Amino acid sequence: MSSATERREAMLEKLADLDAQHAVAVAGGGQKYVDRHHARGKLTARERIELLLDPGSAFLELSPLAGWGSDFAVGASVVTGIGVVEGVECLVTANDPTVKGGASNPWTVKKVFRASQIAEENNLPTVSLVESGGADLPTQKEIFIPGGKLFRDLTRASARRQPTIALVFGNSTAGGAYVPGMSDYTVFVRGGAKVFLGGPPLVKMATGEESDDESLGGAEMHARVSGLADYLAEDEHDAIRIGRRIVARLNRRRRGAQADLRPLDARHAGVPATTGGSQFGFAEPDADPDGLLDLIPTDLKEPFDPREVIVRIVDGTSERNARPFDEFKPLYGTSLVTGWAELHGRPIGILANAQGVLFSEEAQKATQFIQLANQSHTPLLFLHNTTGYMVGKEYEQGGIIKHGAQMINAVSNSTVPHLSVIMGASYGAGNYGMNGRAYDPRFLFTWPSAKSAVMGPAQLAGVLSIVARAAAEAKGQAYDEEGDAGMRAMVEQMVEEQSLPYALSGMLYDDGVIDPRDTRTVLAICLSVIENAPIKGAEGYGVFRT
Ligand code: COA
């Protein structure tokens, strides 16, 4: 068993590394390109976002490590996230012009698709801060066809009455011209915005016409002549000011059902809390969130008690909240902890792995619990640390597939919002049952201690070895034992690397890797964001095989 000190040291080391990875993303194209950009009198993507958001409000950045481990810059030349503009939660995207002129590569496209999915599911207005060289030309074949969805999504958002606002600071050419083209509101910066289907060289090639940037796509022209610009901004600050005024006039209403289900005075007037607390009348956690650093074993085979995590994430005891966590079925299926809590005054149901393995009892308990949450329109939080469903004759005969299928049925057809946090292991079908990425949780965040793959690296290498040995025997060939050891070591290392959080985050399999101590704040933002859309339990499920 690793000690608390060893666990803390290991986690702090991983967090220092995480800071370094985030610093790479924040640096964008590097100092040379940032300096050049500033020298042109322009703001960087992050400076634009900071000015757009309400002073002092939080920005939940999404997928900051997109593209990690690929040939492209970490962050994928775009910043995406959720922030508050004039009191309205908005999805913000900002091209990073310091990285390859803000050109979109395959990871940029995936990251923007994920952002637009979040806007759709949570009914958020979108503000696009545009300055992009369009498609990354060397990889155009991977982005041109799928990339068309970007413009389709913008107009479908508008059809759903999710406002779309484009603030155009620089280049927005060719296909990119359809970002303002498809947006509900457009603001163009004088002398900066350049929006045309084809620039002067292309026009010359196509028709022989001589032209210049301003007459083809300048802000002044679009504001006075073409009508593509709704507002002409004097400079970047002015564009952001106008963008904020547009949001202020959207007349947005949060449609989350929770407000209907709980008396307003309890939610918002604020029943006083005994400790800490806020205007909503909730108390800070009973145990210090800093203790989360002491919890995760250095070897994920060692179990840890997720109640120790829960008590550091959810609201603490207060006059209104008699216990921080009301556990459901505590004596049954004890490898999965289920129960009810509040987070920043908002009700949640929690499913958290305890001993790692999911047996039939755990699967059935989860199935019932998920249905209960849907009956009461309560959002769910999944805390992953699972090696998957139990294998072996006894368990197969006991119906582990049927029971796992029941859990997966409940998770898949549940319609209350789901949040997932991968704390430790998330292997095999356990990842599915616990609402992994493919099961569309509204948000999924990962701790630096997480590992996720079809199975553990050693198990996977071992299975490959058994299969290869059997194949050799079937052909009557001698098995190469020395080669086998080398193969196992190589496969183990490869799967280990592929299972790590940066690799998974790089591929957009989560919405970001977070410091465990930030979990409560991140989840609180997510719970607030989901209230922009109606919260309603499932009307039906697939057939539950019994
Ligand atoms: N694909 C791939 N790389 C691109 C790119 C694109 N669409 N646009 C710019 N880049 C690269 C440049 O090659 C340069 O790389 P380097 O620094 O390694 O030499 C880097 O991004 C910066 O470009 P640069 O031209 O120096 O920056 P700028 O700020 O002066 O101008 C643009 C930016 C976007 C206006 C200009 O690069 C441009 O016109 N690009 C082509 C736009 C286009 O026609 N896109 C096709 C749309 S479908």
Coordinates of C-alpha atoms and ligand atoms in Angstrom, one line a residue:
M1 CA 0.0 0.0 0.0
S2 CA 1.3 3.4 -0.9
S3 CA 1.3 6.0 1.9
A4 CA -0.5 9.3 1.8
T5 CA 2.8 11.1 1.4
E6 CA 3.9 8.9 -1.5
R7 CA 0.5 9.5 -3.2
R8 CA 0.7 13.2 -2.7
E9 CA 4.2 13.4 -4.1
A10 CA 3.3 11.3 -7.1
M11 CA 0.2 13.5 -7.8
L12 CA 2.1 16.8 -7.3
E13 CA 4.7 15.5 -9.8
K14 CA 2.0 14.8 -12.3
L15 CA 0.4 18.2 -11.7
A16 CA 3.7 20.0 -12.3
D17 CA 3.9 18.1 -15.6
L18 CA 0.3 19.1 -16.4
D19 CA 1.2 22.8 -15.8
A20 CA 4.0 22.5 -18.2
Q21 CA 1.8 20.9 -20.9
H22 CA -0.8 23.7 -20.4
A23 CA 1.9 26.3 -20.6
V24 CA 2.8 25.0 -24.1
A25 CA -0.9 25.4 -25.2
V26 CA -1.1 28.9 -23.7
A27 CA 2.1 29.9 -25.4
G28 CA 0.3 29.5 -28.8
G29 CA 2.7 29.9 -31.7
G30 CA 5.5 31.0 -29.4
Q31 CA 7.0 34.4 -28.4
K32 CA 8.1 35.3 -31.9
Y33 CA 4.6 35.1 -33.3
V34 CA 2.9 36.6 -30.3
D35 CA 5.3 39.6 -30.5
R36 CA 4.7 40.0 -34.2
H37 CA 0.9 39.9 -33.6
H38 CA 1.1 42.5 -30.8
A39 CA 3.3 44.7 -33.0
R40 CA 0.5 44.7 -35.5
G41 CA -1.7 46.2 -32.8
K42 CA -3.7 43.0 -32.3
L43 CA -4.8 41.1 -29.3
T44 CA -4.1 37.4 -28.8
A45 CA -7.0 34.9 -28.7
R46 CA -6.8 34.6 -24.9
E47 CA -6.6 38.4 -24.5
R48 CA -9.8 38.8 -26.6
I49 CA -11.6 36.2 -24.5
E50 CA -10.5 37.8 -21.3
L51 CA -11.9 41.2 -22.4
L52 CA -15.1 39.6 -23.7
L53 CA -16.0 37.9 -20.4
D54 CA -17.5 39.6 -17.4
P55 CA -14.7 40.9 -15.2
G56 CA -13.6 38.4 -12.5
S57 CA -15.8 35.6 -13.9
A58 CA -14.4 32.1 -14.6
F59 CA -13.6 30.6 -18.0
L60 CA -14.0 26.9 -18.3
E61 CA -11.5 26.1 -21.0
L62 CA -12.2 23.0 -23.0
S63 CA -9.8 20.6 -24.7
P64 CA -6.7 22.7 -24.0
L65 CA -4.4 19.7 -24.9
A66 CA -6.1 18.9 -28.2
G67 CA -3.6 17.7 -30.7
W68 CA -1.2 16.6 -28.0
G69 CA 1.2 14.0 -29.3
S70 CA 0.3 14.9 -33.0
D71 CA 2.4 16.8 -35.5
F72 CA 0.3 19.9 -34.7
A73 CA 0.7 22.5 -32.0
V74 CA -0.8 21.6 -28.6
G75 CA -4.2 23.3 -28.4
A76 CA -4.9 22.9 -32.1
S77 CA -4.7 26.6 -33.0
V78 CA -8.0 27.5 -31.4
V79 CA -9.2 28.2 -27.8
T80 CA -12.7 27.0 -26.8
G81 CA -14.5 27.2 -23.6
I82 CA -17.5 28.5 -21.6
G83 CA -17.6 31.9 -20.0
V84 CA -20.1 34.5 -18.8
V85 CA -20.9 37.5 -21.0
E86 CA -23.3 40.1 -19.6
G87 CA -24.5 37.4 -17.1
V88 CA -25.1 34.9 -19.9
E89 CA -23.2 31.6 -20.2
C90 CA -21.8 31.5 -23.7
L91 CA -19.7 29.0 -25.7
V92 CA -16.7 30.9 -26.9
T93 CA -14.3 29.9 -29.7
A94 CA -11.3 32.0 -30.7
N95 CA -8.8 31.1 -33.5
D96 CA -5.2 31.5 -32.4
P97 CA -3.6 33.6 -35.2
T98 CA -0.2 33.0 -33.7
V99 CA -0.3 29.4 -34.7
K100 CA 0.1 28.9 -38.4
G101 CA -2.0 32.0 -39.1
G102 CA -4.9 30.5 -37.1
A103 CA -5.3 27.8 -39.9
S104 CA -7.6 24.9 -39.0
N105 CA -5.9 21.5 -38.9
P106 CA -7.7 18.1 -38.3
W107 CA -7.5 18.6 -34.5
T108 CA -8.9 22.2 -34.8
V109 CA -11.9 20.8 -36.6
K110 CA -12.5 18.1 -34.0
K111 CA -12.1 20.6 -31.2
V112 CA -14.6 23.0 -32.7
F113 CA -17.1 20.2 -33.4
R114 CA -16.9 19.2 -29.7
A115 CA -17.5 22.8 -28.7
S116 CA -20.5 23.1 -31.0
Q117 CA -21.9 19.8 -29.5
I118 CA -21.6 21.3 -26.0
A119 CA -23.4 24.5 -27.2
E120 CA -26.1 22.4 -28.7
E121 CA -26.7 20.1 -25.8
N122 CA -26.6 22.9 -23.2
N123 CA -28.5 25.5 -25.3
L124 CA -25.7 28.1 -25.2
P125 CA -25.2 31.1 -27.5
T126 CA -21.9 30.9 -29.4
V127 CA -19.5 33.8 -29.8
S128 CA -16.8 33.1 -32.4
L129 CA -13.7 35.3 -32.3
V130 CA -12.5 34.9 -35.9
E131 CA -9.0 35.3 -37.4
S132 CA -8.0 32.3 -39.3
G133 CA -6.0 31.4 -42.4
G134 CA -8.7 28.9 -43.3
A135 CA -7.9 25.3 -43.9
D136 CA -4.4 24.0 -43.1
L137 CA -3.5 23.5 -46.7
P138 CA -1.1 20.5 -46.3
T139 CA -3.8 18.5 -44.5
Q140 CA -6.8 19.8 -46.5
K141 CA -7.9 16.3 -47.4
E142 CA -8.6 15.5 -43.8
I143 CA -10.6 18.6 -43.1
F144 CA -12.3 19.9 -46.3
I145 CA -15.2 17.4 -46.4
P146 CA -15.9 16.9 -42.7
G147 CA -15.2 20.6 -42.0
G148 CA -18.4 21.6 -43.9
K149 CA -20.3 20.5 -40.8
L150 CA -19.0 23.6 -39.0
F151 CA -21.2 25.9 -41.1
R152 CA -24.1 23.6 -41.1
D153 CA -23.9 23.5 -37.2
L154 CA -24.0 27.3 -37.1
T155 CA -27.2 27.7 -39.0
R156 CA -28.8 24.7 -37.2
A157 CA -27.9 26.4 -33.9
S158 CA -29.7 29.5 -35.2
A159 CA -32.7 27.4 -36.1
R160 CA -32.8 26.1 -32.5
R161 CA -32.8 29.7 -31.4
Q162 CA -29.2 29.4 -30.0
P163 CA -27.8 32.7 -31.1
T164 CA -24.5 32.8 -33.0
I165 CA -22.3 35.8 -33.0
A166 CA -19.1 36.3 -35.0
L167 CA -16.6 39.0 -34.1
V168 CA -14.2 39.2 -37.0
F169 CA -10.8 40.5 -36.2
G170 CA -8.8 39.3 -39.2
N171 CA -8.7 36.8 -42.0
S172 CA -11.9 34.8 -42.5
T173 CA -11.5 33.7 -46.1
A174 CA -12.8 31.1 -48.4
G175 CA -14.8 28.5 -46.5
G176 CA -14.1 30.6 -43.3
A177 CA -16.2 33.4 -44.8
Y178 CA -19.2 31.3 -44.0
V179 CA -18.5 31.7 -40.2
P180 CA -19.8 35.3 -40.3
G181 CA -22.0 34.3 -43.3
M182 CA -23.9 31.8 -41.2
S183 CA -23.9 33.7 -37.9
D184 CA -26.9 35.6 -36.6
Y185 CA -24.9 38.7 -35.7
T186 CA -21.6 39.9 -37.2
V187 CA -19.1 42.6 -36.0
F188 CA -16.2 43.5 -38.3
V189 CA -13.1 45.4 -37.2
R190 CA -12.2 48.3 -39.4
G191 CA -8.8 47.7 -41.1
G192 CA -8.6 44.2 -39.7
A193 CA -11.5 42.0 -40.9
K194 CA -10.9 40.4 -44.3
V195 CA -13.8 38.3 -45.5
F196 CA -13.9 37.1 -49.1
L197 CA -14.5 33.8 -50.9
G198 CA -11.4 34.4 -52.9
G199 CA -8.5 36.9 -52.3
P200 CA -7.0 39.1 -54.9
P201 CA -4.6 36.4 -56.4
L202 CA -7.5 33.9 -56.7
V203 CA -9.8 36.5 -58.3
K204 CA -7.0 37.4 -60.8
M205 CA -6.6 33.7 -61.7
A206 CA -10.3 33.1 -62.0
T207 CA -11.6 36.1 -63.8
G208 CA -8.6 38.3 -64.6
E209 CA -10.0 41.1 -62.4
E210 CA -7.6 43.3 -60.6
S211 CA -8.7 43.9 -57.0
D212 CA -7.5 44.6 -53.4
D213 CA -8.3 43.2 -50.0
E214 CA -10.4 46.2 -48.9
S215 CA -12.7 46.3 -51.9
L216 CA -13.1 42.5 -51.9
G217 CA -13.6 41.9 -48.2
G218 CA -12.8 44.9 -45.9
A219 CA -14.9 45.7 -42.9
E220 CA -16.0 49.1 -44.3
M221 CA -17.1 47.5 -47.6
H222 CA -19.1 44.8 -45.8
A223 CA -20.8 47.3 -43.4
R224 CA -21.7 49.8 -46.1
V225 CA -22.0 47.8 -49.4
S226 CA -22.5 44.0 -49.1
G227 CA -24.4 44.1 -45.7
L228 CA -22.5 41.1 -44.4
A229 CA -21.3 43.2 -41.4
D230 CA -24.0 44.2 -39.0
Y231 CA -21.7 46.4 -37.0
L232 CA -18.5 48.2 -37.9
A233 CA -16.1 48.3 -35.0
E234 CA -13.4 51.0 -34.7
D235 CA -10.9 48.6 -33.3
E236 CA -10.6 45.2 -31.4
H237 CA -11.8 46.6 -28.1
D238 CA -14.7 48.2 -29.8
A239 CA -15.7 44.9 -31.4
I240 CA -15.6 43.2 -28.1
R241 CA -17.7 46.0 -26.5
I242 CA -20.3 45.6 -29.3
G243 CA -20.2 41.8 -28.9
R244 CA -21.1 42.2 -25.2
R245 CA -23.9 44.5 -26.0
I246 CA -25.3 42.0 -28.5
V247 CA -25.3 39.3 -25.8
A248 CA -26.9 41.7 -23.3
R249 CA -29.9 42.1 -25.8
L250 CA -30.4 38.4 -26.5
N251 CA -33.1 38.1 -23.9
R252 CA -31.9 34.7 -22.7
R253 CA -33.7 32.6 -20.1
R254 CA -32.3 29.5 -18.4
R255 CA -34.6 26.6 -19.1
G256 CA -33.3 24.1 -16.6
A257 CA -36.1 22.1 -15.0
Q258 CA -34.6 22.2 -11.6
A259 CA -35.9 25.7 -11.0
D260 CA -39.4 24.3 -11.4
L261 CA -38.8 21.4 -9.1
R262 CA -37.5 23.2 -6.1
P263 CA -38.9 26.3 -4.5
L264 CA -37.2 29.4 -5.6
D265 CA -36.6 30.7 -2.1
A266 CA -34.6 27.6 -1.1
R267 CA -32.5 27.7 -4.2
H268 CA -31.9 31.4 -4.7
A269 CA -32.8 33.4 -1.7
G270 CA -30.3 31.4 0.3
V271 CA -31.1 29.5 3.4
P272 CA -28.1 30.3 5.6
A273 CA -25.5 27.7 5.8
T274 CA -23.8 26.7 9.0
T275 CA -20.3 26.9 7.5
G276 CA -18.9 28.7 4.5
G277 CA -21.8 29.0 2.1
S278 CA -22.9 31.4 -0.5
Q279 CA -26.0 33.2 -1.8
F280 CA -27.4 29.8 -2.6
G281 CA -27.1 28.7 1.0
F282 CA -24.7 25.8 0.5
A283 CA -21.7 24.9 2.7
E284 CA -18.2 24.2 1.6
P285 CA -17.2 20.5 1.7
D286 CA -16.9 18.9 5.2
A287 CA -13.4 17.7 4.3
D288 CA -10.6 19.8 2.8
P289 CA -10.4 19.3 -1.0
D290 CA -6.6 19.5 -0.7
G291 CA -6.7 16.0 0.8
L292 CA -7.7 14.7 -2.7
L293 CA -4.0 14.7 -3.4
D294 CA -3.4 12.0 -0.7
L295 CA -5.9 9.6 -2.1
I296 CA -5.0 8.1 -5.4
P297 CA -2.6 5.2 -5.1
T298 CA 0.6 5.2 -7.1
D299 CA -0.4 1.7 -8.3
L300 CA -4.0 1.8 -9.5
K301 CA -4.4 -1.9 -8.5
E302 CA -4.6 -0.6 -5.0
P303 CA -8.2 0.3 -4.1
F304 CA -9.3 3.6 -2.5
D305 CA -12.6 4.7 -1.0
P306 CA -14.5 7.0 -3.3
R307 CA -16.5 8.4 -0.3
E308 CA -13.2 10.2 0.6
V309 CA -13.4 11.9 -2.8
I310 CA -17.2 12.6 -2.6
V311 CA -16.9 14.3 0.8
R312 CA -14.2 16.6 -0.6
I313 CA -16.3 17.6 -3.7
V314 CA -19.9 17.9 -2.6
D315 CA -21.5 20.5 -0.4
G316 CA -20.9 20.1 3.3
T317 CA -23.3 19.8 6.2
S318 CA -25.6 22.8 6.7
E319 CA -29.0 23.5 8.2
R320 CA -30.7 22.5 5.0
N321 CA -28.3 19.7 4.0
A322 CA -28.3 17.4 7.0
R323 CA -25.7 15.0 5.5
P324 CA -23.3 15.7 2.7
F325 CA -24.0 12.3 1.1
D326 CA -27.0 10.1 1.5
E327 CA -25.8 6.7 0.3
F328 CA -28.2 4.4 -1.5
K329 CA -28.1 0.6 -1.0
P330 CA -24.8 0.8 1.0
L331 CA -24.9 -2.9 1.9
Y332 CA -25.5 -4.2 -1.6
G333 CA -23.0 -4.3 -4.6
T334 CA -20.4 -2.6 -2.4
S335 CA -17.9 -2.3 -5.2
L336 CA -20.0 0.6 -6.5
V337 CA -21.0 3.5 -4.2
T338 CA -24.3 5.3 -5.1
G339 CA -26.0 8.1 -3.4
W340 CA -27.4 11.7 -3.4
A341 CA -25.7 14.9 -2.7
E342 CA -25.7 18.6 -3.6
L343 CA -23.0 20.6 -5.3
H344 CA -23.2 24.4 -5.0
G345 CA -26.8 23.9 -3.9
R346 CA -27.7 21.8 -7.0
P347 CA -28.9 18.2 -6.5
I348 CA -26.9 15.3 -8.0
G349 CA -26.8 11.5 -8.0
I350 CA -23.4 10.0 -7.8
L351 CA -22.1 6.6 -9.0
A352 CA -18.5 5.9 -7.9
N353 CA -16.4 2.8 -8.3
A354 CA -15.0 1.4 -5.0
Q355 CA -13.0 -1.8 -5.4
G356 CA -12.5 -1.5 -9.2
V357 CA -14.4 -4.5 -10.5
L358 CA -18.1 -4.4 -11.4
F359 CA -20.0 -7.5 -10.5
S360 CA -23.6 -8.4 -11.4
E361 CA -24.9 -6.8 -8.1
E362 CA -23.1 -3.5 -8.9
A363 CA -24.5 -3.4 -12.4
Q364 CA -28.0 -4.0 -11.1
K365 CA -27.7 -1.4 -8.4
A366 CA -26.4 1.1 -11.0
T367 CA -29.3 0.3 -13.3
Q368 CA -31.9 1.0 -10.5
F369 CA -30.1 4.1 -9.3
I370 CA -29.9 5.6 -12.8
Q371 CA -33.6 5.1 -13.2
L372 CA -34.3 6.7 -9.9
A373 CA -32.3 9.8 -10.9
N374 CA -34.3 10.0 -14.1
Q375 CA -37.6 9.7 -12.1
S376 CA -36.6 12.8 -10.1
H377 CA -34.9 14.7 -13.0
T378 CA -31.6 14.7 -11.1
P379 CA -28.3 15.0 -13.0
L380 CA -25.7 12.2 -12.5
L381 CA -22.0 12.3 -11.7
F382 CA -19.9 9.2 -12.6
L383 CA -16.6 8.9 -10.8
H384 CA -14.5 6.3 -12.6
N385 CA -12.0 3.9 -11.1
T386 CA -12.9 0.6 -12.7
T387 CA -11.1 -2.3 -14.3
G388 CA -14.3 -3.4 -15.9
Y389 CA -16.9 -6.1 -15.4
M390 CA -15.9 -9.4 -13.7
V391 CA -14.8 -12.2 -15.9
G392 CA -14.7 -16.0 -15.2
K393 CA -17.0 -19.0 -15.4
E394 CA -18.9 -18.3 -12.2
Y395 CA -19.7 -14.7 -13.3
E396 CA -20.5 -15.6 -16.9
Q397 CA -22.9 -18.2 -15.7
G398 CA -24.3 -15.7 -13.2
G399 CA -25.3 -13.4 -16.1
I400 CA -22.6 -10.7 -15.9
I401 CA -23.2 -9.9 -19.6
K402 CA -27.0 -9.5 -19.0
H403 CA -26.4 -7.3 -16.0
G404 CA -23.7 -5.2 -17.6
A405 CA -26.1 -4.7 -20.5
Q406 CA -28.8 -3.5 -18.2
M407 CA -26.5 -0.9 -16.8
I408 CA -25.3 0.2 -20.2
N409 CA -29.0 0.3 -21.3
A410 CA -29.8 2.6 -18.4
V411 CA -26.8 4.8 -19.0
S412 CA -27.5 5.1 -22.7
N413 CA -31.1 5.9 -22.5
S414 CA -31.0 8.1 -19.4
T415 CA -31.8 11.7 -20.4
V416 CA -30.8 13.6 -17.3
P417 CA -27.4 15.4 -17.9
H418 CA -24.4 13.2 -17.0
L419 CA -21.0 14.4 -15.8
S420 CA -18.0 12.0 -15.8
V421 CA -14.7 12.3 -14.0
I422 CA -12.0 9.7 -14.6
M423 CA -10.1 9.6 -11.4
G424 CA -8.1 6.4 -11.9
A425 CA -8.7 3.3 -14.1
S426 CA -11.4 3.2 -16.7
Y427 CA -11.0 0.0 -18.5
G428 CA -13.0 -2.2 -20.8
A429 CA -16.8 -2.1 -20.8
G430 CA -16.5 -0.5 -17.3
N431 CA -15.7 2.7 -19.2
Y432 CA -19.0 2.3 -21.1
G433 CA -21.2 1.4 -18.1
M434 CA -19.7 4.3 -16.2
N435 CA -20.6 6.7 -19.0
G436 CA -17.3 7.0 -20.9
R437 CA -16.9 9.3 -23.8
A438 CA -18.8 7.2 -26.3
Y439 CA -21.9 7.5 -24.0
D440 CA -22.1 11.3 -24.4
P441 CA -21.7 12.6 -20.9
R442 CA -22.4 16.4 -21.1
F443 CA -18.8 16.9 -19.8
L444 CA -16.0 14.5 -19.1
F445 CA -12.8 15.5 -17.2
T446 CA -9.8 13.5 -16.3
W447 CA -7.4 13.6 -13.4
P448 CA -3.7 13.3 -14.1
S449 CA -3.8 9.9 -12.4
A450 CA -6.3 8.4 -14.9
K451 CA -5.7 5.5 -17.3
S452 CA -8.1 4.3 -19.9
A453 CA -7.9 1.5 -22.4
V454 CA -9.6 -1.7 -23.5
M455 CA -7.8 -3.5 -20.7
G456 CA -4.7 -3.0 -18.6
P457 CA -1.4 -2.9 -20.5
A458 CA 0.0 -6.1 -18.9
Q459 CA -3.3 -8.0 -19.5
L460 CA -3.4 -6.9 -23.1
A461 CA 0.2 -8.0 -23.8
G462 CA -0.5 -11.3 -22.0
V463 CA -3.6 -11.9 -24.1
L464 CA -1.7 -11.2 -27.3
S465 CA 1.0 -13.7 -26.2
I466 CA -1.5 -16.5 -25.4
V467 CA -3.2 -16.0 -28.8
A468 CA 0.2 -16.0 -30.6
R469 CA 1.3 -19.1 -28.8
A470 CA -1.9 -20.9 -29.7
A471 CA -1.6 -19.9 -33.3
A472 CA 2.0 -21.2 -33.4
E473 CA 0.9 -24.5 -31.9
A474 CA -2.0 -24.8 -34.3
K475 CA 0.6 -24.5 -37.2
G476 CA 2.9 -27.0 -35.5
Q477 CA 5.6 -24.4 -35.1
A478 CA 7.8 -23.8 -32.1
Y479 CA 7.0 -20.6 -30.2
D480 CA 9.6 -18.0 -30.1
E481 CA 9.9 -17.4 -26.3
E482 CA 12.6 -14.7 -26.5
G483 CA 10.6 -12.8 -29.2
D484 CA 7.5 -13.2 -27.0
A485 CA 9.2 -11.4 -24.0
G486 CA 10.3 -8.5 -26.3
M487 CA 6.8 -8.3 -27.8
R488 CA 5.1 -8.2 -24.5
A489 CA 7.4 -5.5 -23.2
M490 CA 6.9 -3.4 -26.3
V491 CA 3.1 -3.8 -26.4
E492 CA 2.9 -3.1 -22.6
Q493 CA 4.8 0.2 -23.0
M494 CA 2.8 1.2 -26.1
V495 CA -0.6 0.6 -24.4
E496 CA 0.6 2.3 -21.2
E497 CA 1.5 5.4 -23.2
Q498 CA -1.8 5.3 -25.1
S499 CA -3.8 5.0 -21.8
L500 CA -2.4 8.1 -20.3
P501 CA -4.4 11.3 -19.8
Y502 CA -2.5 13.6 -22.2
A503 CA -2.7 11.0 -25.0
L504 CA -6.5 10.6 -24.4
S505 CA -7.0 14.4 -24.0
G506 CA -5.0 15.0 -27.2
M507 CA -7.4 12.9 -29.1
L508 CA -10.4 14.8 -27.6
Y509 CA -11.5 11.7 -25.6
D510 CA -12.1 14.1 -22.6
D511 CA -12.8 17.8 -22.2
G512 CA -9.6 18.4 -20.3
V513 CA -7.3 17.1 -17.6
I514 CA -7.9 18.9 -14.3
D515 CA -6.3 19.2 -10.9
P516 CA -8.3 17.1 -8.5
R517 CA -8.6 20.1 -6.2
D518 CA -10.5 22.0 -9.0
T519 CA -13.0 19.2 -9.4
R520 CA -15.7 20.9 -7.3
T521 CA -15.4 24.2 -9.1
V522 CA -15.3 22.6 -12.5
L523 CA -18.4 20.5 -11.8
A524 CA -20.2 23.5 -10.3
I525 CA -19.7 25.4 -13.5
C526 CA -20.9 22.4 -15.5
L527 CA -24.0 22.0 -13.4
S528 CA -24.8 25.7 -13.9
V529 CA -24.2 25.4 -17.6
I530 CA -26.6 22.4 -18.0
E531 CA -29.4 24.4 -16.5
N532 CA -29.5 26.4 -19.7
A533 CA -31.4 23.5 -21.3
P534 CA -34.4 21.7 -19.9
I535 CA -33.5 18.8 -17.5
K536 CA -35.9 15.9 -17.9
G537 CA -35.7 12.3 -16.9
A538 CA -36.1 9.4 -19.5
E539 CA -39.6 8.4 -20.7
G540 CA -38.3 5.0 -21.8
Y541 CA -35.4 2.6 -22.0
G542 CA -34.3 -0.2 -24.3
V543 CA -35.5 -3.7 -23.4
F544 CA -34.0 -4.7 -20.0
R545 CA -32.9 -8.3 -20.5
T546 CA -33.7 -10.2 -17.3
Ligands
COA1 N1 -2.3 26.4 -44.1 C1 -1.1 26.1 -43.6 N2 -0.2 27.0 -43.1 C2 -0.6 28.3 -43.1 C3 -1.8 28.7 -43.6 C4 -2.7 27.7 -44.1 N3 -3.9 28.0 -44.6 N4 -1.9 30.0 -43.5 C5 -0.8 30.4 -42.9 N5 0.1 29.4 -42.7 C6 1.4 29.4 -42.0 C7 2.4 30.1 -42.9 O1 3.0 29.2 -43.8 C8 3.4 30.5 -41.8 O2 4.2 29.4 -41.5 P1 5.7 29.6 -40.9 O3 5.7 30.7 -39.9 O4 6.1 28.3 -40.5 O5 6.5 30.2 -42.1 C9 2.5 30.8 -40.6 O6 1.3 30.1 -40.9 C10 2.2 32.3 -40.5 O7 1.8 32.8 -41.7 P2 2.1 34.3 -42.2 O8 1.7 34.4 -43.6 O9 3.5 34.6 -41.9 O10 1.2 35.1 -41.2 P3 0.4 36.4 -41.4 O11 -0.2 36.7 -40.1 O12 1.2 37.5 -42.0 O13 -0.8 36.0 -42.4 C11 -2.6 34.8 -43.3 C12 -1.7 35.1 -42.1 C13 -3.6 33.7 -42.8 C14 -3.3 36.0 -43.7 C15 -1.8 34.3 -44.5 O14 -0.9 33.3 -44.0 C16 -2.6 33.7 -45.6 O15 -3.2 34.4 -46.4 N6 -2.7 32.3 -45.6 C17 -3.4 31.6 -46.6 C18 -4.9 31.8 -46.5 C19 -5.7 30.9 -47.5 O16 -5.8 31.2 -48.6 N7 -6.2 29.8 -46.9 C20 -7.0 28.9 -47.6 C21 -8.4 28.9 -47.2 S1 -9.3 27.5 -47.7

